[in-house]
mmCIF file of C-alpha atoms in Angstrom:
data_model
loop_
_atom_site.group_PDB
_atom_site.id
_atom_site.type_symbol
_atom_site.label_atom_id
_atom_site.label_comp_id
_atom_site.label_asym_id
_atom_site.label_seq_id
_atom_site.Cartn_x
_atom_site.Cartn_y
_atom_site.Cartn_z
ATOM 1 C CA MET A 1 14.992 -12.622 20.882
ATOM 2 C CA VAL A 2 17.480 -14.563 18.776
ATOM 3 C CA ILE A 3 17.610 -13.983 15.039
ATOM 4 C CA PHE A 4 19.257 -16.407 12.647
ATOM 5 C CA VAL A 5 20.230 -15.481 9.114
ATOM 6 C CA ALA A 6 20.387 -18.339 6.641
ATOM 7 C CA ASP A 7 20.386 -18.754 2.890
ATOM 8 C CA PHE A 8 18.460 -22.061 2.942
ATOM 9 C CA GLY A 9 21.021 -23.443 0.501
ATOM 10 C CA LEU A 10 19.690 -21.115 -2.196
ATOM 11 C CA SER A 11 22.663 -18.780 -2.544
ATOM 12 C CA ARG A 12 24.378 -18.802 -5.912
ATOM 13 C CA THR A 13 27.196 -16.842 -7.469
ATOM 14 C CA LYS A 14 25.739 -14.053 -9.572
ATOM 15 C CA ALA A 15 27.437 -12.101 -12.292
ATOM 16 C CA ASN A 16 28.386 -8.560 -11.324
ATOM 17 C CA THR A 17 25.134 -6.624 -11.451
ATOM 18 C CA PHE A 18 25.905 -3.920 -8.900
ATOM 19 C CA LEU A 19 24.804 -0.510 -10.125
ATOM 20 C CA SER A 20 25.966 2.774 -8.694
ATOM 21 C CA SER A 21 24.980 6.353 -9.330
ATOM 22 C CA LYS A 22 24.920 9.590 -7.369
ATOM 23 C CA THR A 23 21.505 8.684 -5.960
ATOM 24 C CA ALA A 24 21.387 4.878 -5.662
ATOM 25 C CA ALA A 25 23.636 1.872 -5.406
ATOM 26 C CA GLY A 26 22.760 -1.782 -5.292
ATOM 27 C CA THR A 27 21.515 -4.708 -7.295
ATOM 28 C CA PRO A 28 18.506 -3.725 -9.429
ATOM 29 C CA GLU A 29 16.790 -7.120 -9.236
ATOM 30 C CA TRP A 30 15.911 -6.366 -5.599
ATOM 31 C CA MET A 31 15.478 -2.580 -5.812
ATOM 32 C CA ALA A 32 12.220 -0.725 -5.342
ATOM 33 C CA PRO A 33 11.179 1.433 -8.317
ATOM 34 C CA GLU A 34 11.744 4.667 -6.404
ATOM 35 C CA VAL A 35 15.323 3.621 -5.609
ATOM 36 C CA ILE A 36 15.941 2.806 -9.268
ATOM 37 C CA LEU A 37 14.572 6.235 -10.189
ATOM 38 C CA GLY A 38 16.753 8.021 -7.620
ATOM 39 C CA LYS A 39 13.821 9.181 -5.485
ATOM 40 C CA PRO A 40 13.985 9.389 -1.679
ATOM 41 C CA SER A 41 13.962 6.028 0.044
ATOM 42 C CA ASN A 42 12.746 4.747 3.393
ATOM 43 C CA GLU A 43 11.580 1.521 5.090
ATOM 44 C CA LYS A 44 9.025 0.976 2.305
ATOM 45 C CA CYS A 45 11.872 0.378 -0.160
ATOM 46 C CA ASP A 46 13.071 -2.410 2.095
ATOM 47 C CA VAL A 47 9.540 -3.834 2.210
ATOM 48 C CA PHE A 48 9.579 -3.996 -1.597
ATOM 49 C CA SER A 49 12.981 -5.716 -1.580
ATOM 50 C CA PHE A 50 11.843 -8.141 1.122
ATOM 51 C CA ALA A 51 8.957 -9.174 -1.134
ATOM 52 C CA VAL A 52 11.454 -10.009 -3.888
ATOM 53 C CA ILE A 53 13.248 -12.267 -1.398
ATOM 54 C CA LEU A 54 9.917 -13.812 -0.382
ATOM 55 C CA TRP A 55 9.215 -14.399 -4.092
ATOM 56 C CA GLU A 56 12.598 -16.157 -4.353
ATOM 57 C CA LEU A 57 11.733 -18.398 -1.416
ATOM 58 C CA VAL A 58 8.369 -19.490 -2.822
ATOM 59 C CA THR A 59 9.559 -19.928 -6.416
ATOM 60 C CA LEU A 60 13.152 -21.100 -5.820
ATOM 61 C CA GLU A 61 14.120 -18.910 -8.780
ATOM 62 C CA GLN A 62 16.460 -15.988 -9.304
ATOM 63 C CA PRO A 63 14.561 -12.738 -9.911
ATOM 64 C CA TRP A 64 14.647 -11.366 -13.440
ATOM 65 C CA ARG A 65 17.202 -14.009 -14.488
ATOM 66 C CA GLN A 66 16.320 -13.555 -18.171
ATOM 67 C CA LEU A 67 17.119 -9.808 -18.065
ATOM 68 C CA ASN A 68 20.367 -7.900 -17.747
ATOM 69 C CA PRO A 69 20.595 -5.138 -15.090
ATOM 70 C CA SER A 70 19.689 -2.342 -17.529
ATOM 71 C CA GLN A 71 16.603 -4.253 -18.624
ATOM 72 C CA VAL A 72 15.582 -4.751 -14.988
ATOM 73 C CA VAL A 73 15.921 -1.002 -14.420
ATOM 74 C CA ALA A 74 13.662 -0.342 -17.407
ATOM 75 C CA ALA A 75 11.117 -3.029 -16.479
ATOM 76 C CA VAL A 76 10.757 -2.168 -12.789
ATOM 77 C CA GLY A 77 11.595 1.532 -12.756
ATOM 78 C CA PHE A 78 9.978 2.751 -15.948
ATOM 79 C CA MET A 79 7.476 0.107 -17.106
ATOM 80 C CA ASP A 80 6.086 -0.783 -13.645
ATOM 81 C CA GLN A 81 6.568 -4.514 -14.212
ATOM 82 C CA ARG A 82 6.757 -7.067 -11.426
ATOM 83 C CA LEU A 83 7.873 -10.668 -11.265
ATOM 84 C CA GLU A 84 5.242 -13.252 -12.132
ATOM 85 C CA ILE A 85 3.957 -15.160 -9.125
ATOM 86 C CA PRO A 86 3.093 -18.760 -10.058
ATOM 87 C CA SER A 87 -0.503 -19.864 -9.503
ATOM 88 C CA HIS A 88 0.573 -22.649 -7.119
ATOM 89 C CA VAL A 89 1.768 -20.107 -4.537
ATOM 90 C CA ASN A 90 -0.496 -19.744 -1.491
ATOM 91 C CA PRO A 91 -3.004 -16.958 -2.335
ATOM 92 C CA GLN A 92 -2.305 -15.221 0.988
ATOM 93 C CA VAL A 93 1.416 -15.153 0.214
ATOM 94 C CA THR A 94 0.670 -13.885 -3.294
ATOM 95 C CA ALA A 95 -1.495 -11.097 -1.855
ATOM 96 C CA LEU A 96 1.239 -10.109 0.601
ATOM 97 C CA ILE A 97 3.926 -10.003 -2.086
ATOM 98 C CA GLU A 98 1.696 -7.910 -4.347
ATOM 99 C CA LEU A 99 0.894 -5.529 -1.480
ATOM 100 C CA CYS A 100 4.609 -5.089 -0.784
ATOM 101 C CA TRP A 101 5.212 -4.420 -4.483
ATOM 102 C CA ASP A 102 2.713 -1.558 -4.723
ATOM 103 C CA THR A 103 4.041 1.184 -6.988
ATOM 104 C CA ASP A 104 3.089 3.781 -4.371
ATOM 105 C CA PRO A 105 5.406 3.278 -1.381
ATOM 106 C CA THR A 106 2.853 4.849 0.974
ATOM 107 C CA ARG A 107 0.474 1.958 0.228
ATOM 108 C CA ARG A 108 3.065 -0.694 1.088
ATOM 109 C CA PRO A 109 2.721 -2.219 4.551
ATOM 110 C CA SER A 110 5.107 -1.670 7.429
ATOM 111 C CA PHE A 111 7.369 -4.535 8.467
ATOM 112 C CA SER A 112 5.274 -5.001 11.601
ATOM 113 C CA HIS A 113 2.230 -5.531 9.377
ATOM 114 C CA VAL A 114 4.217 -7.911 7.137
ATOM 115 C CA MET A 115 5.210 -9.952 10.205
ATOM 116 C CA LYS A 116 1.609 -10.042 11.414
ATOM 117 C CA ARG A 117 0.458 -11.310 8.017
ATOM 118 C CA LEU A 118 3.226 -13.928 7.878
ATOM 119 C CA ARG A 119 2.277 -15.194 11.335
ATOM 120 C CA GLN A 120 -1.357 -15.447 10.236
ATOM 121 C CA ILE A 121 -0.415 -17.288 7.037
ATOM 122 C CA THR A 122 1.677 -19.725 9.078
ATOM 123 C CA ALA A 123 -1.122 -20.244 11.606
ATOM 124 C CA ASP A 124 -3.649 -20.856 8.812
ATOM 125 C CA ALA A 125 -1.308 -23.349 7.143
ATOM 126 C CA ASN A 126 -0.816 -25.237 10.412
ATOM 127 C CA GLY A 127 -4.556 -25.468 11.033
#
């Protein structure tokens, strides 16, 4: 298997938004709520973050661009807010993103399930 990593020409310079504490470090726009809150993390945190990247790919927007890092922490970590998914996005993709953004990490899918769903979405789109 060969894996390629690419930014699809979407990468942009972002102001310094890196947060660090005794329990978590990273960029809050892509963090799962439990990471923001300093709770234990596992693969399900990465599933949440992957869904933010998937949201970026389907919207071509920067997540939470209208908020500063502290506001993102409050919105995602304490107010349980998620990014708005435009109505033009494929409903299957929307459902997958929302599933990956579940507040309860135990209800988020595994990456193997995410890949299965993405393959099915691609197959459906190709007829």
